Amino acid sequence: MAYSRSKIWISTEAVSGKVMVHSTHAQHVVQRGTVTAMTLFRPAISLAIIALPLLLAGRTLPAAAPEPSSSTVRWADWIEPDFPFFSSVLDARRSGPGFPTNNLTPRGLVLNLGHGYWVGFDVDLLRVAAIWRGNAVTPRALAPGSYHASDKKTKGGQFPAPEPDGRVWLANGIYPGWQSGRRPSFDDPRELAPSPEEVGRGPLSEEMGRFKAIRQVRDGVVLEYTASGAEVREWVTLSEHNTLERRFHVGPTSETLWLLLGIKAEDATISLGSEADVSPVLETIPFANDSGTAHASATGSAEMWAVRVPPHDEPLQFGAALTESGSAQTPAPRAIPTDMPTPRWPQEITSKITRSTAKDAYVVDDIALPLDNPWRRNVRLGDIQFLRDGTGVGVTLDGDVWFIHGLHERDGVARWRRFASGLHEPLTLAIRDDQVYVFDRNGIWRLRDTNGDGEADVHELFSNAFAQTADMREFPNTLRLAPGGEFVIAKGNQQATTIGKHNGHVLRISADGRRATVLGYGFRQPNIGVNVRTGVVTASDQQGHYIPTTPLHIVRGRQFYGFLSDKQPREVYPAPIAEPLTWIPHAANASAMSQVWLFGARMGPLNEALVHIGFNNPELFRVYVHDNDNAKPEAAVVSLTRAFDFPPLNGSVNPADGQLYLAGFQILGWGTTATRLAGLGRVRYTGAPSTVPRDVVPTDEGVLLRFDAPLDADTAVAPDSYSVMSWHYVRTHNYGSPQLKADGTPGMDRLVPSAAYLSKDGRNVFVAVPEMKPVMQMRIAWSLETAEGVKFQENAYFTPYELRGFDPRAEGFGDLTVDLSPRTTSADTAAPVSAEEGRRLYQSSGCIACHSTDTSISKLGPTFKGLYGGERRFANGAVRVVADEVYLREAILEPSAKVVAGYESGEAGMPSYAGVLTEAQIDSIILYIKSLE
């Protein structure tokens, strides 16, 4: 594998022997002397309607400008040696004899002092968690762990977590680093989490202290915070003879303050120097393991080195010198620096914008990522938002923020400039008053460029008013601006070690960042959208344990949304479960992401609409929300476009051109059918007639479909142009749910349309359906033509709670009596049983997302390659079987009955396909697996 700054990249897959050639015009696979262009086939019909005789028209993907990928470039180290800090969980519980054994930092800044010296600072407790010499931290977290191995998954839980990679020679336990009063305490004063042993309890009270900012200066960084009301600035630097100095500027205070420097290694030394008449005093305090809680140490007793700072009316400056071994020199007077750093990334990187040539109303243009950059920095965008002038702001999982200019201009070139770095696995950002706010595991940061050089020099911690555990799955999923300058955030869940305060919560953050209010809880992995006009918050969730399939919710009223940690009693719910706007079949929308309101868009019929992002099968859905004065709001969803070759996560409307931009990357090794690991795309309205419905409305007599384009009358009024199915799910502790008929047996109920009617203007269709009833899931599919002869097919999914009446006259149909006479129809013609049909089902049913057909590719489930006839060993280690036809059938119908060893603790489980796949379809999939020798 080689890296080049030219426009051609070549890579070799070690297992398969394939040679990948990437250029500015094509990407090819070279194998056995043959060069073939790579193509993408993505079936456009979901598993839920495989039995339907409707074939969706394939979408042509835009001719994307190929770029070097994670598999073709030797990226530089994830931790950049010339940047003064990065963010990380820091697990110093195994630092060695004499040090606290309870020393885990969920929110940590790691300061790079050079020469192999590192300082871990806890922004919640305002303490130095550890000082060590060696390398930085072990790459156990999501971002560094997957940086050079994109398919590497992050396990849930808090161990293993990033640890100091070297010799720790000073550490602190779980207690505030700054305190006031007569004597310091070694207890944690914060409110307990639901699991009392959980240390990720959020910040100290405002009265005790609050972290404010990390400011870059020419000689490192300055930490800014308050301690018992006193303003503190701290500069940590490495002086001559490798003496580490903590320099402080402490504002006036009427209280005695205590700075807990830490417990040092036996050969380390500490000294103190002051530059004022009121001098601080260096003291040692017994640190004994007498309670077995936060101040336990490996040997049971030690000495805490602390500085007593007396009350003072004028700002006080002093320094503490710490050496790993030998004598510490008393620090000489030295002011905390204020001079600004020189720009680190002055270069502007350009990339090509390739406009789609597809003829659809909505197409996806490709914006190449700036992977060919001077820092050999990977770019895995999780979100893009916009300044007022149309400048895009993108954030990456690896802690970087980029400004992107020229996206709306006609020259087809994007101009990228790095703006910030050092953030803690951010996935999302927001813009308020043209200022950049980024949500990461440390909290919400406001990034400020105070000297106008185009780079952020101040990371201001706008809010950490909510808790964050060290659990690897408590992702900072979404941050969105709300009316009145407030923000709304969604936090990940799937707690594997403890139960935290805010895992799986959707929270409203006050406009000043000081307060967090719970809007909803009990989510597995929520991703949200916020209507900036009304304040309505929507959220999706991920199918899994307790979540039977993909839901789309309105979040409000501190309601409970159904997910329980496996640390809680099974199926004992703390409150009534809020029902979603609609359920969406897992096969149609696995791994649901965020939602975007298209306010200010110039996208034709989509203006002001709500859209929802799908990740697993990369897709964009239009969402139709219906209040209709019903007690339960409802919604329907319809696919808008599937023309993505990367998995989208988040995005927004560019105010300069009114088009929707989406960014995303393959996260965690989660399943996706996307062919690229990361990308940035523009969903552009071409002006062509749209065949996406304007609305989908279930009624007591059938389903009303409203279109923007006039329809062909013959196909519109033919009942056979439509197919309607309904089914139920069941919520249990099991992973997902089968699809169930009304009588509780596996499968779906077919509702045969009795008639179809076309409105007088030719744009609306009413599909009469006898015996319409409320049901958890309904799907209507159609195969129609426009009046101009354009054929189109699609599906709508919805959950009708309360069926409204249908008024033909009001809906433009005139005087009409709906014929609800039962009608019979011939059964669908089943596809023949074959390996080829099994391959099609493997792609369309979602198997491809979790099971590879290549042993060199790691996914969430076992590979299908060589599966048939091989020995299966299960998680309990007690059973071994040969993967024959009987085993494969059981694995499809009852996947949780036997879990293959190595996959028992994965974040995903497999839902049952009983009643979803026919016997013939199961036979075809088995034949396909058998063919993969």
Tab-separated table of C-alpha atoms in Angstrom, residues 23 65 100 104 118 145 182 254 259 308 321 346 367 439 457 473 479 507 518 585 621 702 717 818 855 871 932:
chain	number	residue	atom	x	y	z
A	23	SER	CA	-7.461	8.254	-10.251
A	65	ALA	CA	-14.518	12.168	-8.137
A	100	PRO	CA	-5.418	5.912	43.534
A	104	LEU	CA	-11.138	7.289	35.545
A	118	TRP	CA	1.782	14.352	29.084
A	145	GLY	CA	-8.726	2.814	17.227
A	182	ARG	CA	-10.261	24.494	56.381
A	254	SER	CA	-12.023	35.857	50.455
A	259	LEU	CA	-5.015	23.049	45.090
A	308	ARG	CA	-2.942	26.110	50.511
A	321	ALA	CA	7.585	22.656	39.886
A	346	PRO	CA	-2.396	28.158	6.514
A	367	ILE	CA	-17.917	16.856	-3.125
A	439	PHE	CA	-20.803	18.764	20.616
A	457	ASP	CA	-7.381	29.771	19.193
A	473	ARG	CA	-21.145	3.985	23.243
A	479	LEU	CA	-26.565	19.009	18.421
A	507	LEU	CA	-31.736	17.321	26.519
A	518	VAL	CA	-34.548	16.433	30.076
A	585	PRO	CA	-39.493	-1.444	8.773
A	621	PHE	CA	-36.761	10.003	3.212
A	702	GLY	CA	-58.318	3.960	2.274
A	717	VAL	CA	-57.471	4.198	-11.366
A	818	VAL	CA	-66.213	4.949	-2.340
A	855	THR	CA	-13.171	-13.150	4.815
A	871	GLU	CA	-18.026	-25.880	12.252
A	932	LEU	CA	-19.715	-19.073	-1.288
